[in-house]
Amino acid sequence: MTANPFLDTDRVRHDLYADAGRIAQRTGALSRAKTAGPHPATVIADLAATGLRGTVLDIGCGRGTTTLALAERLDPPRLIAFDQSTALLAEARSRLTGRLGVEFLRGDFHAIDLPNSSVAVAVAAFCLYHSPRPAAVIAEIARCLAPGGLSITVTKSPDSYRTLDEVIAASGLDPEATSRPSLYETFHSHNQAETVAACLDVQQVVHHEHRFRFADADHIAEYAATNPKYQLGGGVEEIARRLRETVGNGSLETTSTVTYVVATRR
Ligand SMILES: C[S@@+](CC[C@H](N)C(=O)[O-])C[C@H]1O[C@@H](n2cnc3c(N)ncnc32)[C@H](O)[C@@H]1O
């Protein structure tokens, strides 16, 4: 079995999230391809708007997209954007400039440097699949939450973007693309609720199907080049050229299920 690059601490720290440009390129290519499915940051902010007042914690905040939606929707007295990447925290900080009560905390989500029972709402979106032990992070969330506090975790289905894997494999760029480990191996749509339920009371599980249409080889290459799942070699232009030569320059449709689990502390 190939080692999973998404669980390799060094690769997560240094290749995947050491600079904000790489994730911005992947997210940008994906959002231009989106044809159906609500924006996760909006869904998260809606689910979090229960009227609970107090500290809001955005774990694995990345570039701060969800943090910004939480700031706008909840206007909490204290909002902590938490991530282990200095570069992404800096990007999040620049996007939240001028917002009062927002703090930026660097650390590993397996040991969050906050007191017991100090958080009203904790969000962990699209990040717990980087942990080989997501149950340990859920226990850490439960420790930080005040009694009655709310947890919202978000991940995707393991079959996300399957047709993209098939095209990459068919092109010969990475013949093993369909059998490489999923980004969502340890924490995905089907095991998320059970993992959360070990420490918290699950209130709601929501699945949304998202649809995407990549316009042509350039668009596919832009996304694929920043996805460490594939072993491609070469940059965006070279990948696009190889795709055009082998599978053509047509569009590609694909899907992903985004799953939200809302839970409360006992
Ligand atoms: C896909 S991004 C998250 C995007 C963000 N939550 C959003 O909704 O836009 C994944 C984030 O998890 C962070 N991360 C990965 N492993 C981590 C760890 N052990 N502790 C803290 N953050 C981690 C990465 O640095 C990265 O910013």
PDB file of C-alpha atoms and ligand atoms in Angstrom:
ATOM      1  CA  MET A   1       0.000   0.000   0.000  1.00  0.00           C
ATOM      2  CA  THR A   2       1.366   3.461  -0.943  1.00  0.00           C
ATOM      3  CA  ALA A   3       2.090   5.728   2.033  1.00  0.00           C
ATOM      4  CA  ASN A   4      -0.601   8.369   2.368  1.00  0.00           C
ATOM      5  CA  PRO A   5       0.982  11.812   1.723  1.00  0.00           C
ATOM      6  CA  PHE A   6      -1.962  13.504   3.443  1.00  0.00           C
ATOM      7  CA  LEU A   7      -1.015  11.835   6.756  1.00  0.00           C
ATOM      8  CA  ASP A   8       2.709  12.510   6.461  1.00  0.00           C
ATOM      9  CA  THR A   9       3.391  15.269   9.016  1.00  0.00           C
ATOM     10  CA  ASP A  10       6.377  16.653   7.093  1.00  0.00           C
ATOM     11  CA  ARG A  11       4.535  16.775   3.763  1.00  0.00           C
ATOM     12  CA  VAL A  12       1.426  18.333   5.356  1.00  0.00           C
ATOM     13  CA  ARG A  13       3.600  21.013   7.011  1.00  0.00           C
ATOM     14  CA  HIS A  14       6.100  21.683   4.244  1.00  0.00           C
ATOM     15  CA  ASP A  15       4.615  20.684   0.848  1.00  0.00           C
ATOM     16  CA  LEU A  16       0.870  21.108   1.289  1.00  0.00           C
ATOM     17  CA  TYR A  17       0.420  24.157   3.490  1.00  0.00           C
ATOM     18  CA  ALA A  18       3.787  25.911   3.735  1.00  0.00           C
ATOM     19  CA  ASP A  19       2.621  28.640   1.377  1.00  0.00           C
ATOM     20  CA  ALA A  20      -0.802  30.072   0.773  1.00  0.00           C
ATOM     21  CA  GLY A  21      -0.446  30.076  -3.045  1.00  0.00           C
ATOM     22  CA  ARG A  22      -0.692  26.324  -3.486  1.00  0.00           C
ATOM     23  CA  ILE A  23      -3.999  25.892  -1.636  1.00  0.00           C
ATOM     24  CA  ALA A  24      -5.350  29.082  -3.257  1.00  0.00           C
ATOM     25  CA  GLN A  25      -4.607  27.592  -6.720  1.00  0.00           C
ATOM     26  CA  ARG A  26      -6.329  24.289  -5.892  1.00  0.00           C
ATOM     27  CA  THR A  27      -9.343  25.930  -4.218  1.00  0.00           C
ATOM     28  CA  GLY A  28      -9.615  28.476  -7.054  1.00  0.00           C
ATOM     29  CA  ALA A  29      -9.584  25.781  -9.767  1.00  0.00           C
ATOM     30  CA  LEU A  30     -12.174  23.780  -7.827  1.00  0.00           C
ATOM     31  CA  SER A  31     -14.520  26.698  -7.195  1.00  0.00           C
ATOM     32  CA  ARG A  32     -14.435  27.737 -10.880  1.00  0.00           C
ATOM     33  CA  ALA A  33     -15.438  24.151 -11.726  1.00  0.00           C
ATOM     34  CA  LYS A  34     -18.347  24.089  -9.238  1.00  0.00           C
ATOM     35  CA  THR A  35     -21.790  23.745 -10.834  1.00  0.00           C
ATOM     36  CA  ALA A  36     -23.888  22.681  -7.817  1.00  0.00           C
ATOM     37  CA  GLY A  37     -23.636  22.592  -4.032  1.00  0.00           C
ATOM     38  CA  PRO A  38     -23.779  25.305  -1.358  1.00  0.00           C
ATOM     39  CA  HIS A  39     -20.586  27.020  -0.196  1.00  0.00           C
ATOM     40  CA  PRO A  40     -19.399  25.094   2.895  1.00  0.00           C
ATOM     41  CA  ALA A  41     -18.425  28.265   4.792  1.00  0.00           C
ATOM     42  CA  THR A  42     -22.014  29.536   4.487  1.00  0.00           C
ATOM     43  CA  VAL A  43     -23.475  26.192   5.595  1.00  0.00           C
ATOM     44  CA  ILE A  44     -21.089  26.058   8.581  1.00  0.00           C
ATOM     45  CA  ALA A  45     -21.966  29.625   9.632  1.00  0.00           C
ATOM     46  CA  ASP A  46     -25.694  28.807   9.373  1.00  0.00           C
ATOM     47  CA  LEU A  47     -25.263  25.635  11.473  1.00  0.00           C
ATOM     48  CA  ALA A  48     -23.229  27.582  14.051  1.00  0.00           C
ATOM     49  CA  ALA A  49     -25.833  30.355  14.393  1.00  0.00           C
ATOM     50  CA  THR A  50     -27.696  28.802  17.335  1.00  0.00           C
ATOM     51  CA  GLY A  51     -27.511  31.856  19.563  1.00  0.00           C
ATOM     52  CA  LEU A  52     -24.697  30.491  21.754  1.00  0.00           C
ATOM     53  CA  ARG A  53     -22.463  33.382  22.880  1.00  0.00           C
ATOM     54  CA  GLY A  54     -18.807  33.024  23.781  1.00  0.00           C
ATOM     55  CA  THR A  55     -15.521  32.045  22.189  1.00  0.00           C
ATOM     56  CA  VAL A  56     -15.638  30.561  18.690  1.00  0.00           C
ATOM     57  CA  LEU A  57     -12.694  28.381  17.628  1.00  0.00           C
ATOM     58  CA  ASP A  58     -11.931  27.632  13.963  1.00  0.00           C
ATOM     59  CA  ILE A  59      -9.542  24.652  13.962  1.00  0.00           C
ATOM     60  CA  GLY A  60      -7.416  24.165  10.815  1.00  0.00           C
ATOM     61  CA  CYS A  61      -8.563  27.575   9.635  1.00  0.00           C
ATOM     62  CA  GLY A  62      -6.272  27.559   6.576  1.00  0.00           C
ATOM     63  CA  ARG A  63      -6.700  30.785   4.561  1.00  0.00           C
ATOM     64  CA  GLY A  64      -9.547  31.837   6.852  1.00  0.00           C
ATOM     65  CA  THR A  65     -12.501  31.332   4.503  1.00  0.00           C
ATOM     66  CA  THR A  66     -14.652  29.714   7.205  1.00  0.00           C
ATOM     67  CA  THR A  67     -13.277  32.076   9.883  1.00  0.00           C
ATOM     68  CA  LEU A  68     -14.470  35.043   7.840  1.00  0.00           C
ATOM     69  CA  ALA A  69     -17.964  33.569   7.413  1.00  0.00           C
ATOM     70  CA  LEU A  70     -18.145  32.876  11.176  1.00  0.00           C
ATOM     71  CA  ALA A  71     -17.033  36.449  11.959  1.00  0.00           C
ATOM     72  CA  GLU A  72     -19.667  37.911   9.648  1.00  0.00           C
ATOM     73  CA  ARG A  73     -22.547  35.641  10.677  1.00  0.00           C
ATOM     74  CA  LEU A  74     -21.952  35.313  14.450  1.00  0.00           C
ATOM     75  CA  ASP A  75     -19.951  38.452  15.333  1.00  0.00           C
ATOM     76  CA  PRO A  76     -18.629  36.600  18.423  1.00  0.00           C
ATOM     77  CA  PRO A  77     -16.873  38.397  21.302  1.00  0.00           C
ATOM     78  CA  ARG A  78     -13.786  36.237  20.689  1.00  0.00           C
ATOM     79  CA  LEU A  79     -12.911  34.284  17.543  1.00  0.00           C
ATOM     80  CA  ILE A  80      -9.756  32.167  17.461  1.00  0.00           C
ATOM     81  CA  ALA A  81      -8.329  31.082  14.111  1.00  0.00           C
ATOM     82  CA  PHE A  82      -6.149  28.040  14.818  1.00  0.00           C
ATOM     83  CA  ASP A  83      -3.719  26.324  12.440  1.00  0.00           C
ATOM     84  CA  GLN A  84      -0.218  24.864  12.414  1.00  0.00           C
ATOM     85  CA  SER A  85       0.829  26.717   9.255  1.00  0.00           C
ATOM     86  CA  THR A  86       2.435  30.120   9.825  1.00  0.00           C
ATOM     87  CA  ALA A  87       1.892  31.077   6.176  1.00  0.00           C
ATOM     88  CA  LEU A  88      -1.826  30.239   6.206  1.00  0.00           C
ATOM     89  CA  LEU A  89      -2.371  31.993   9.541  1.00  0.00           C
ATOM     90  CA  ALA A  90      -0.730  35.091   7.999  1.00  0.00           C
ATOM     91  CA  GLU A  91      -3.067  34.850   4.985  1.00  0.00           C
ATOM     92  CA  ALA A  92      -6.089  34.411   7.293  1.00  0.00           C
ATOM     93  CA  ARG A  93      -4.937  37.419   9.328  1.00  0.00           C
ATOM     94  CA  SER A  94      -4.759  39.602   6.208  1.00  0.00           C
ATOM     95  CA  ARG A  95      -8.286  38.557   5.171  1.00  0.00           C
ATOM     96  CA  LEU A  96      -9.673  39.349   8.639  1.00  0.00           C
ATOM     97  CA  THR A  97      -7.890  42.674   9.088  1.00  0.00           C
ATOM     98  CA  GLY A  98      -9.949  45.194  11.037  1.00  0.00           C
ATOM     99  CA  ARG A  99     -12.248  42.607  12.666  1.00  0.00           C
ATOM    100  CA  LEU A 100     -12.441  43.058  16.422  1.00  0.00           C
ATOM    101  CA  GLY A 101     -12.000  40.117  18.792  1.00  0.00           C
ATOM    102  CA  VAL A 102     -10.171  37.891  16.285  1.00  0.00           C
ATOM    103  CA  GLU A 103      -7.030  36.077  17.449  1.00  0.00           C
ATOM    104  CA  PHE A 104      -4.607  33.819  15.612  1.00  0.00           C
ATOM    105  CA  LEU A 105      -3.184  30.810  17.405  1.00  0.00           C
ATOM    106  CA  ARG A 106      -0.549  28.510  15.947  1.00  0.00           C
ATOM    107  CA  GLY A 107      -0.455  24.891  17.084  1.00  0.00           C
ATOM    108  CA  ASP A 108      -1.171  21.242  16.466  1.00  0.00           C
ATOM    109  CA  PHE A 109      -4.840  20.270  16.783  1.00  0.00           C
ATOM    110  CA  HIS A 110      -3.870  17.158  18.771  1.00  0.00           C
ATOM    111  CA  ALA A 111      -2.953  19.460  21.708  1.00  0.00           C
ATOM    112  CA  ILE A 112      -4.845  22.750  21.539  1.00  0.00           C
ATOM    113  CA  ASP A 113      -3.392  25.348  23.895  1.00  0.00           C
ATOM    114  CA  LEU A 114      -6.711  26.490  25.388  1.00  0.00           C
ATOM    115  CA  PRO A 115      -8.185  25.838  28.876  1.00  0.00           C
ATOM    116  CA  ASN A 116     -10.820  23.187  29.545  1.00  0.00           C
ATOM    117  CA  SER A 117     -14.447  24.267  28.924  1.00  0.00           C
ATOM    118  CA  SER A 118     -13.408  27.625  27.414  1.00  0.00           C
ATOM    119  CA  VAL A 119     -15.034  27.439  23.954  1.00  0.00           C
ATOM    120  CA  ALA A 120     -18.723  27.874  23.002  1.00  0.00           C
ATOM    121  CA  VAL A 121     -18.463  26.809  19.339  1.00  0.00           C
ATOM    122  CA  ALA A 122     -15.658  24.748  17.761  1.00  0.00           C
ATOM    123  CA  VAL A 123     -15.432  24.225  14.000  1.00  0.00           C
ATOM    124  CA  ALA A 124     -13.012  21.824  12.269  1.00  0.00           C
ATOM    125  CA  ALA A 125     -13.610  21.927   8.515  1.00  0.00           C
ATOM    126  CA  PHE A 126     -11.655  19.931   5.964  1.00  0.00           C
ATOM    127  CA  CYS A 127      -8.673  19.299   8.223  1.00  0.00           C
ATOM    128  CA  LEU A 128      -9.150  16.308  10.538  1.00  0.00           C
ATOM    129  CA  TYR A 129      -8.363  13.936   7.654  1.00  0.00           C
ATOM    130  CA  HIS A 130      -4.748  15.084   8.068  1.00  0.00           C
ATOM    131  CA  SER A 131      -4.675  13.292  11.415  1.00  0.00           C
ATOM    132  CA  PRO A 132      -3.849   9.584  11.688  1.00  0.00           C
ATOM    133  CA  ARG A 133      -5.887   9.751  14.952  1.00  0.00           C
ATOM    134  CA  PRO A 134      -8.903  12.026  14.353  1.00  0.00           C
ATOM    135  CA  ALA A 135     -10.617  10.550  17.453  1.00  0.00           C
ATOM    136  CA  ALA A 136      -7.847  12.149  19.554  1.00  0.00           C
ATOM    137  CA  VAL A 137      -8.648  15.557  18.044  1.00  0.00           C
ATOM    138  CA  ILE A 138     -12.365  15.074  18.752  1.00  0.00           C
ATOM    139  CA  ALA A 139     -11.436  14.353  22.402  1.00  0.00           C
ATOM    140  CA  GLU A 140      -9.414  17.583  22.387  1.00  0.00           C
ATOM    141  CA  ILE A 141     -12.417  19.507  20.979  1.00  0.00           C
ATOM    142  CA  ALA A 142     -14.632  17.986  23.713  1.00  0.00           C
ATOM    143  CA  ARG A 143     -12.112  19.078  26.362  1.00  0.00           C
ATOM    144  CA  CYS A 144     -12.096  22.691  25.091  1.00  0.00           C
ATOM    145  CA  LEU A 145     -15.903  22.956  24.766  1.00  0.00           C
ATOM    146  CA  ALA A 146     -18.007  24.348  27.596  1.00  0.00           C
ATOM    147  CA  PRO A 147     -20.955  22.144  28.708  1.00  0.00           C
ATOM    148  CA  GLY A 148     -23.639  22.488  26.025  1.00  0.00           C
ATOM    149  CA  GLY A 149     -21.024  23.847  23.582  1.00  0.00           C
ATOM    150  CA  LEU A 150     -21.322  23.116  19.887  1.00  0.00           C
ATOM    151  CA  SER A 151     -18.939  21.198  17.609  1.00  0.00           C
ATOM    152  CA  ILE A 152     -19.178  21.287  13.804  1.00  0.00           C
ATOM    153  CA  THR A 153     -16.854  18.992  11.872  1.00  0.00           C
ATOM    154  CA  VAL A 154     -16.796  18.757   8.085  1.00  0.00           C
ATOM    155  CA  THR A 155     -15.237  16.316   5.637  1.00  0.00           C
ATOM    156  CA  LYS A 156     -15.866  14.714   2.233  1.00  0.00           C
ATOM    157  CA  SER A 157     -16.695  11.279   0.865  1.00  0.00           C
ATOM    158  CA  PRO A 158     -13.818   8.912   0.036  1.00  0.00           C
ATOM    159  CA  ASP A 159     -15.037   8.622  -3.592  1.00  0.00           C
ATOM    160  CA  SER A 160     -14.734  12.400  -4.122  1.00  0.00           C
ATOM    161  CA  TYR A 161     -13.401  13.417  -7.569  1.00  0.00           C
ATOM    162  CA  ARG A 162     -13.251   9.750  -8.718  1.00  0.00           C
ATOM    163  CA  THR A 163     -13.613  10.620 -12.426  1.00  0.00           C
ATOM    164  CA  LEU A 164     -10.628  12.940 -12.125  1.00  0.00           C
ATOM    165  CA  ASP A 165      -8.541   9.995 -10.848  1.00  0.00           C
ATOM    166  CA  GLU A 166      -9.770   7.958 -13.828  1.00  0.00           C
ATOM    167  CA  VAL A 167      -8.710  10.605 -16.359  1.00  0.00           C
ATOM    168  CA  ILE A 168      -5.291  11.053 -14.749  1.00  0.00           C
ATOM    169  CA  ALA A 169      -4.796   7.262 -14.840  1.00  0.00           C
ATOM    170  CA  ALA A 170      -6.064   6.936 -18.441  1.00  0.00           C
ATOM    171  CA  SER A 171      -3.714   9.705 -19.599  1.00  0.00           C
ATOM    172  CA  GLY A 172      -0.732   7.677 -18.343  1.00  0.00           C
ATOM    173  CA  LEU A 173       0.395  10.701 -16.276  1.00  0.00           C
ATOM    174  CA  ASP A 174      -0.080   8.592 -13.124  1.00  0.00           C
ATOM    175  CA  PRO A 175      -1.312   5.097 -14.050  1.00  0.00           C
ATOM    176  CA  GLU A 176      -1.866   4.337 -10.327  1.00  0.00           C
ATOM    177  CA  ALA A 177      -4.106   7.403  -9.766  1.00  0.00           C
ATOM    178  CA  THR A 178      -7.263   5.362  -9.069  1.00  0.00           C
ATOM    179  CA  SER A 179      -5.588   3.243  -6.390  1.00  0.00           C
ATOM    180  CA  ARG A 180      -3.702   5.941  -4.503  1.00  0.00           C
ATOM    181  CA  PRO A 181      -4.887   6.574  -0.912  1.00  0.00           C
ATOM    182  CA  SER A 182      -7.752   9.024  -0.520  1.00  0.00           C
ATOM    183  CA  LEU A 183      -7.186  12.375   1.175  1.00  0.00           C
ATOM    184  CA  TYR A 184     -10.187  11.437   3.307  1.00  0.00           C
ATOM    185  CA  GLU A 185      -8.861   8.023   4.459  1.00  0.00           C
ATOM    186  CA  THR A 186      -8.996   8.543   8.260  1.00  0.00           C
ATOM    187  CA  PHE A 187     -11.980  10.907   8.530  1.00  0.00           C
ATOM    188  CA  HIS A 188     -14.653  10.823   5.856  1.00  0.00           C
ATOM    189  CA  SER A 189     -18.406  11.061   5.239  1.00  0.00           C
ATOM    190  CA  HIS A 190     -19.017   7.477   6.425  1.00  0.00           C
ATOM    191  CA  ASN A 191     -16.983   7.347   9.672  1.00  0.00           C
ATOM    192  CA  GLN A 192     -17.239  10.984  10.797  1.00  0.00           C
ATOM    193  CA  ALA A 193     -20.434  10.729  12.893  1.00  0.00           C
ATOM    194  CA  GLU A 194     -19.239   7.553  14.646  1.00  0.00           C
ATOM    195  CA  THR A 195     -15.855   9.135  15.424  1.00  0.00           C
ATOM    196  CA  VAL A 196     -17.492  12.278  16.826  1.00  0.00           C
ATOM    197  CA  ALA A 197     -20.042  10.239  18.841  1.00  0.00           C
ATOM    198  CA  ALA A 198     -17.248   8.691  20.947  1.00  0.00           C
ATOM    199  CA  CYS A 199     -16.899  12.004  22.868  1.00  0.00           C
ATOM    200  CA  LEU A 200     -19.850  14.240  21.910  1.00  0.00           C
ATOM    201  CA  ASP A 201     -23.617  13.953  21.400  1.00  0.00           C
ATOM    202  CA  VAL A 202     -24.322  13.991  17.667  1.00  0.00           C
ATOM    203  CA  GLN A 203     -27.341  16.214  16.896  1.00  0.00           C
ATOM    204  CA  GLN A 204     -27.353  16.400  13.116  1.00  0.00           C
ATOM    205  CA  VAL A 205     -25.639  14.853  10.095  1.00  0.00           C
ATOM    206  CA  VAL A 206     -25.992  16.689   6.780  1.00  0.00           C
ATOM    207  CA  HIS A 207     -24.775  15.420   3.392  1.00  0.00           C
ATOM    208  CA  HIS A 208     -24.588  17.730   0.354  1.00  0.00           C
ATOM    209  CA  GLU A 209     -23.618  16.534  -3.098  1.00  0.00           C
ATOM    210  CA  HIS A 210     -21.345  18.961  -4.923  1.00  0.00           C
ATOM    211  CA  ARG A 211     -20.928  18.816  -8.717  1.00  0.00           C
ATOM    212  CA  PHE A 212     -18.017  20.093 -10.756  1.00  0.00           C
ATOM    213  CA  ARG A 213     -17.231  20.604 -14.427  1.00  0.00           C
ATOM    214  CA  PHE A 214     -13.608  21.220 -15.371  1.00  0.00           C
ATOM    215  CA  ALA A 215     -13.680  23.107 -18.679  1.00  0.00           C
ATOM    216  CA  ASP A 216     -10.632  21.652 -20.425  1.00  0.00           C
ATOM    217  CA  ALA A 217      -7.137  20.175 -20.007  1.00  0.00           C
ATOM    218  CA  ASP A 218      -5.705  23.448 -18.659  1.00  0.00           C
ATOM    219  CA  HIS A 219      -8.386  23.594 -15.959  1.00  0.00           C
ATOM    220  CA  ILE A 220      -7.849  19.939 -14.950  1.00  0.00           C
ATOM    221  CA  ALA A 221      -4.059  20.456 -14.895  1.00  0.00           C
ATOM    222  CA  GLU A 222      -4.356  23.521 -12.669  1.00  0.00           C
ATOM    223  CA  TYR A 223      -6.172  21.448 -10.040  1.00  0.00           C
ATOM    224  CA  ALA A 224      -4.232  18.192 -10.461  1.00  0.00           C
ATOM    225  CA  ALA A 225      -0.794  19.845 -10.265  1.00  0.00           C
ATOM    226  CA  THR A 226      -1.407  20.897  -6.648  1.00  0.00           C
ATOM    227  CA  ASN A 227      -2.896  17.572  -5.529  1.00  0.00           C
ATOM    228  CA  PRO A 228      -0.213  15.438  -3.824  1.00  0.00           C
ATOM    229  CA  LYS A 229      -2.385  12.369  -4.367  1.00  0.00           C
ATOM    230  CA  TYR A 230      -0.935  12.097  -7.880  1.00  0.00           C
ATOM    231  CA  GLN A 231       2.664  11.500  -8.919  1.00  0.00           C
ATOM    232  CA  LEU A 232       2.669  13.635 -12.041  1.00  0.00           C
ATOM    233  CA  GLY A 233       6.062  15.214 -12.633  1.00  0.00           C
ATOM    234  CA  GLY A 234       6.056  18.515 -14.498  1.00  0.00           C
ATOM    235  CA  GLY A 235       4.108  21.700 -13.972  1.00  0.00           C
ATOM    236  CA  VAL A 236       0.648  22.808 -15.062  1.00  0.00           C
ATOM    237  CA  GLU A 237       1.568  23.413 -18.737  1.00  0.00           C
ATOM    238  CA  GLU A 238       3.273  20.044 -19.146  1.00  0.00           C
ATOM    239  CA  ILE A 239       0.369  18.210 -17.463  1.00  0.00           C
ATOM    240  CA  ALA A 240      -2.157  20.011 -19.695  1.00  0.00           C
ATOM    241  CA  ARG A 241      -0.125  19.182 -22.829  1.00  0.00           C
ATOM    242  CA  ARG A 242       0.037  15.471 -21.880  1.00  0.00           C
ATOM    243  CA  LEU A 243      -3.716  15.426 -21.159  1.00  0.00           C
ATOM    244  CA  ARG A 244      -4.515  16.992 -24.563  1.00  0.00           C
ATOM    245  CA  GLU A 245      -2.270  14.452 -26.330  1.00  0.00           C
ATOM    246  CA  THR A 246      -3.736  11.407 -24.595  1.00  0.00           C
ATOM    247  CA  VAL A 247      -7.343  11.956 -23.476  1.00  0.00           C
ATOM    248  CA  GLY A 248      -8.113  15.136 -25.429  1.00  0.00           C
ATOM    249  CA  ASN A 249      -9.124  18.656 -24.442  1.00  0.00           C
ATOM    250  CA  GLY A 250     -12.734  17.925 -23.416  1.00  0.00           C
ATOM    251  CA  SER A 251     -14.491  18.919 -20.228  1.00  0.00           C
ATOM    252  CA  LEU A 252     -14.682  16.615 -17.211  1.00  0.00           C
ATOM    253  CA  GLU A 253     -17.546  16.232 -14.741  1.00  0.00           C
ATOM    254  CA  THR A 254     -17.030  14.966 -11.219  1.00  0.00           C
ATOM    255  CA  THR A 255     -18.730  14.957  -7.800  1.00  0.00           C
ATOM    256  CA  SER A 256     -17.966  15.034  -4.095  1.00  0.00           C
ATOM    257  CA  THR A 257     -20.173  14.657  -1.029  1.00  0.00           C
ATOM    258  CA  VAL A 258     -19.554  17.174   1.755  1.00  0.00           C
ATOM    259  CA  THR A 259     -20.686  15.931   5.176  1.00  0.00           C
ATOM    260  CA  TYR A 260     -21.330  18.131   8.232  1.00  0.00           C
ATOM    261  CA  VAL A 261     -21.668  16.658  11.737  1.00  0.00           C
ATOM    262  CA  VAL A 262     -23.142  18.918  14.416  1.00  0.00           C
ATOM    263  CA  ALA A 263     -22.632  17.740  18.009  1.00  0.00           C
ATOM    264  CA  THR A 264     -22.808  19.085  21.549  1.00  0.00           C
ATOM    265  CA  ARG A 265     -20.744  18.492  24.669  1.00  0.00           C
ATOM    266  CA  ARG A 266     -22.445  16.295  27.245  1.00  0.00           C
TER     267      ARG A 266
HETATM  268  C1  LIG B   1      -7.846  22.339   3.566  1.00  0.00           C
HETATM  269  S1  LIG B   1      -7.172  23.371   4.798  1.00  0.00           S
HETATM  270  C2  LIG B   1      -8.551  23.862   5.757  1.00  0.00           C
HETATM  271  C3  LIG B   1      -9.442  24.892   5.175  1.00  0.00           C
HETATM  272  C4  LIG B   1     -10.322  25.658   6.120  1.00  0.00           C
HETATM  273  N1  LIG B   1     -10.777  24.948   7.292  1.00  0.00           N
HETATM  274  C5  LIG B   1     -11.535  26.209   5.365  1.00  0.00           C
HETATM  275  O1  LIG B   1     -12.649  25.847   5.710  1.00  0.00           O
HETATM  276  O2  LIG B   1     -11.344  26.980   4.428  1.00  0.00           O
HETATM  277  C6  LIG B   1      -6.472  22.235   5.988  1.00  0.00           C
HETATM  278  C7  LIG B   1      -5.742  22.966   7.119  1.00  0.00           C
HETATM  279  O3  LIG B   1      -5.444  22.049   8.169  1.00  0.00           O
HETATM  280  C8  LIG B   1      -4.213  22.468   8.746  1.00  0.00           C
HETATM  281  N2  LIG B   1      -3.630  21.363   9.511  1.00  0.00           N
HETATM  282  C9  LIG B   1      -3.234  20.155   9.043  1.00  0.00           C
HETATM  283  N3  LIG B   1      -2.757  19.409  10.059  1.00  0.00           N
HETATM  284  C10 LIG B   1      -2.852  20.167  11.193  1.00  0.00           C
HETATM  285  C11 LIG B   1      -2.527  19.946  12.568  1.00  0.00           C
HETATM  286  N4  LIG B   1      -1.970  18.803  12.975  1.00  0.00           N
HETATM  287  N5  LIG B   1      -2.799  20.920  13.454  1.00  0.00           N
HETATM  288  C12 LIG B   1      -3.342  22.118  13.050  1.00  0.00           C
HETATM  289  N6  LIG B   1      -3.658  22.381  11.757  1.00  0.00           N
HETATM  290  C13 LIG B   1      -3.421  21.413  10.840  1.00  0.00           C
HETATM  291  C14 LIG B   1      -3.370  22.871   7.550  1.00  0.00           C
HETATM  292  O4  LIG B   1      -2.271  23.684   7.899  1.00  0.00           O
HETATM  293  C15 LIG B   1      -4.406  23.577   6.677  1.00  0.00           C
HETATM  294  O5  LIG B   1      -4.436  24.951   6.900  1.00  0.00           O
END
